[in-house]
Short mmCIF file of N, CA and C in Angstrom, two decimals:
data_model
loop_
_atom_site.label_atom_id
_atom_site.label_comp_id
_atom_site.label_asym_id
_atom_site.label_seq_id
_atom_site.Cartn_x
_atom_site.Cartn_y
_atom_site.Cartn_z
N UNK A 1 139.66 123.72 155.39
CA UNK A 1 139.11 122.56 154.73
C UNK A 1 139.41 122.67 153.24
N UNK A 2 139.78 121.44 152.70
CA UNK A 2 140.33 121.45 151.44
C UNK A 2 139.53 120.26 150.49
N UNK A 3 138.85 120.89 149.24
CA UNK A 3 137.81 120.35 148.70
C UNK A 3 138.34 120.12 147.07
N UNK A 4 137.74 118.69 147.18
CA UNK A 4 138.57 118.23 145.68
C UNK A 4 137.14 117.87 145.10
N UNK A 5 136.79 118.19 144.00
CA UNK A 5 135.92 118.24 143.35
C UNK A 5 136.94 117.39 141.66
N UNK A 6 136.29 115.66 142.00
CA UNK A 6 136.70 114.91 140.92
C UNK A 6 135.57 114.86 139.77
N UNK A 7 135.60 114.63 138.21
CA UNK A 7 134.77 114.23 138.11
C UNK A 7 135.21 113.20 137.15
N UNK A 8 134.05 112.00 137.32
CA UNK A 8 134.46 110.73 136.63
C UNK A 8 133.53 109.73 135.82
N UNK A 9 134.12 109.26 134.73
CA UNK A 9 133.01 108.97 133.91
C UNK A 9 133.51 107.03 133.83
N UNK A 10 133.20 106.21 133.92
CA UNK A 10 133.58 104.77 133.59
C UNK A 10 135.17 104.59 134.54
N UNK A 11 135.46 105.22 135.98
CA UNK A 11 137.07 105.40 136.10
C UNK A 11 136.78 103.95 137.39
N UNK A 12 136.02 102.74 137.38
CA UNK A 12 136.03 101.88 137.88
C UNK A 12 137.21 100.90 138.82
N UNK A 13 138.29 101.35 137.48
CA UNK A 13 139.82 100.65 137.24
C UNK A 13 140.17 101.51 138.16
N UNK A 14 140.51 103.12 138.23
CA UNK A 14 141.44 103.55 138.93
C UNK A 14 141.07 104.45 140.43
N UNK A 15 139.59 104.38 140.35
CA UNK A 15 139.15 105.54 141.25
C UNK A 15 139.45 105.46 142.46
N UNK A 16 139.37 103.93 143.05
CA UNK A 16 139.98 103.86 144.57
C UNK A 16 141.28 104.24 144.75
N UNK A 17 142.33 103.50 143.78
CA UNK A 17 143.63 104.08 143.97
C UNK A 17 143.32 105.46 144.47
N UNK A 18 143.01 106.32 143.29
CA UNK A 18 143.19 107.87 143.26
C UNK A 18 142.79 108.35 144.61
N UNK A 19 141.48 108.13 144.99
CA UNK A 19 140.84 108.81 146.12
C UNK A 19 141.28 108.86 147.41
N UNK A 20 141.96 107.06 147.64
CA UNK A 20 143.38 106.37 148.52
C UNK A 20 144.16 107.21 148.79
N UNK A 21 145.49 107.68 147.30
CA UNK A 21 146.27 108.69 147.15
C UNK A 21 146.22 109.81 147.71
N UNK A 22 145.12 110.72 147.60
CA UNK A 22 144.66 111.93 148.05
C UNK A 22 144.76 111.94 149.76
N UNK A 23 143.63 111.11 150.24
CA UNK A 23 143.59 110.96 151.18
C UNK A 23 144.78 110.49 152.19
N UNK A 24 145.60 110.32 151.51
CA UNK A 24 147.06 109.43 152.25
C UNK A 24 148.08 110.95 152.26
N UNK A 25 147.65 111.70 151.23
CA UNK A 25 148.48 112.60 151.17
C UNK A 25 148.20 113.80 151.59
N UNK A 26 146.66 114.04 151.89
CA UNK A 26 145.93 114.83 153.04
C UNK A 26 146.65 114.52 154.33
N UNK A 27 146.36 113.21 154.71
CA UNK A 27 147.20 112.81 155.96
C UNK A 27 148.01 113.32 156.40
N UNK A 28 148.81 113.32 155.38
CA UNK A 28 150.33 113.92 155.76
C UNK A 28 150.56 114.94 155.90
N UNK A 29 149.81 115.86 155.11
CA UNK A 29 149.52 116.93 155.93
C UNK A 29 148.88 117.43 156.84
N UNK A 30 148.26 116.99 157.63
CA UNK A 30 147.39 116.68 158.53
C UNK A 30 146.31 118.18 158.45
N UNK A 31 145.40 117.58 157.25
CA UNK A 31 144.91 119.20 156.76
C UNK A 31 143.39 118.48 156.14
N UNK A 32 142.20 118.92 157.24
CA UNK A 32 140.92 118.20 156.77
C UNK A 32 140.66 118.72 155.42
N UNK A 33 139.71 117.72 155.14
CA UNK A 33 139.39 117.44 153.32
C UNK A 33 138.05 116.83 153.08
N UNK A 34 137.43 117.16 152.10
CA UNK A 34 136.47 116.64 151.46
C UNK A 34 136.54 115.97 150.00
N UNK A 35 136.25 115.09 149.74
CA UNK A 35 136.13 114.47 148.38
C UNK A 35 134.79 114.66 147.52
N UNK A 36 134.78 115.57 146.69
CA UNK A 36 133.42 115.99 145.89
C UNK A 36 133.39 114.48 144.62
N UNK A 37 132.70 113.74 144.53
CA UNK A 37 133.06 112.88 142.97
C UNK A 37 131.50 113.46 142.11
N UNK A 38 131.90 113.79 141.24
CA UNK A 38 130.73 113.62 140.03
C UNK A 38 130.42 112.96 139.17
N UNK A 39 130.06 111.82 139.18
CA UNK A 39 129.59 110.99 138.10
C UNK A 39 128.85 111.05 137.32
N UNK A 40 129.84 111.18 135.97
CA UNK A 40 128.90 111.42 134.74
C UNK A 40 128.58 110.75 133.99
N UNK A 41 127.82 109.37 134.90
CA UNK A 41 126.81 108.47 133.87
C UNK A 41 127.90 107.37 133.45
N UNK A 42 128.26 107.02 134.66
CA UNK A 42 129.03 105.91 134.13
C UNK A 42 128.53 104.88 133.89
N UNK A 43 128.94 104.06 133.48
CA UNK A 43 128.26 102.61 132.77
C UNK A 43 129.03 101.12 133.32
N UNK A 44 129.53 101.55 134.23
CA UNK A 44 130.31 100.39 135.04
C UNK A 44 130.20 100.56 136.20
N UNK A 45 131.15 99.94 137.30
CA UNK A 45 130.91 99.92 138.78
C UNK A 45 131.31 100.88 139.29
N UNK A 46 131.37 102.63 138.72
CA UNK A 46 131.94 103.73 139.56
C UNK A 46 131.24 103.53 140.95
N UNK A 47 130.46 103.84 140.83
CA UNK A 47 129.06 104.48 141.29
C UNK A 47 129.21 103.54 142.43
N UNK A 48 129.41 102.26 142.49
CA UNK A 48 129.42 101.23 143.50
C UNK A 48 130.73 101.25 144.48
N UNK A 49 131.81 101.60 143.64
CA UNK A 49 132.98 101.35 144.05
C UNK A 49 133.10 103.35 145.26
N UNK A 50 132.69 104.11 144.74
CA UNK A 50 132.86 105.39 145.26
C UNK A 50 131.72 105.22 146.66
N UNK A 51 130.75 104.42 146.26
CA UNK A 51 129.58 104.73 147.08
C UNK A 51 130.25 103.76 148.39
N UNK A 52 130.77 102.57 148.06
CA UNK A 52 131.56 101.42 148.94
C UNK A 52 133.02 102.41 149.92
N UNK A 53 133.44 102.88 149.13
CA UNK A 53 134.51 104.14 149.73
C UNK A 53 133.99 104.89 150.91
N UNK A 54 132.82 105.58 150.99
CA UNK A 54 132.16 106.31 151.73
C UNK A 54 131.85 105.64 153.30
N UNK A 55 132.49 104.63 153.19
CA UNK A 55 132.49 103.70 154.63
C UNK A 55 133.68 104.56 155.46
N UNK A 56 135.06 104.83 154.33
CA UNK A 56 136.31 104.75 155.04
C UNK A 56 136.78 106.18 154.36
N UNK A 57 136.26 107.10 153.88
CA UNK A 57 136.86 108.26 153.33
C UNK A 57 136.01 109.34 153.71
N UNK A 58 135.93 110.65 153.49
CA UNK A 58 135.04 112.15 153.48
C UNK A 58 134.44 111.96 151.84
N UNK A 59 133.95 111.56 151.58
CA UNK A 59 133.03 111.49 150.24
C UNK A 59 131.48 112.05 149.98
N UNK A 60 131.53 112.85 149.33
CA UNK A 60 129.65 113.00 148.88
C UNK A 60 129.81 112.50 147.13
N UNK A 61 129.06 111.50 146.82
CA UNK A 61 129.16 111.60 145.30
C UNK A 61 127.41 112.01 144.50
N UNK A 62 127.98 112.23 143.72
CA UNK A 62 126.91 112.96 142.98
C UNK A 62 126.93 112.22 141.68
N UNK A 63 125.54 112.05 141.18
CA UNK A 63 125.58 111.32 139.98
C UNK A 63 124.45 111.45 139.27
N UNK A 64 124.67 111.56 137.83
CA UNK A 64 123.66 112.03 136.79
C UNK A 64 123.78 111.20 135.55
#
């Protein structure tokens, strides 16, 4: 198991791409994974957009 520990502050704009990416490229290796996100107090829609992810990805997010 392979554990990515992101952490992200206001990354609204790019975070799905990124997390997408990972996960597409986990795939391919066909090698289970976890997505750690840490949110550090973002002030925009991280928090919504990571938490909305957690439908279709391995995600725990964490936020302070």
């Amino acid at each position: 198991m392979v554990y990515f520990l992101l952490s992200s502050n206001n990354d609204a704009e790019n975070i799905s791409e990124l997390l997408y990416k990972i996960s597409e490229k986990m795939g391919e290796l066909d090698s289970p994974f976890r997505l750690v996100v840490i949110d550090d107090g973002s002030t925009d829609q991280t928090r919504d957009i990571v938490t909305s992810l957690k439908k279709h990805l391995p995600i725990d997010l964490h936020s302070h």
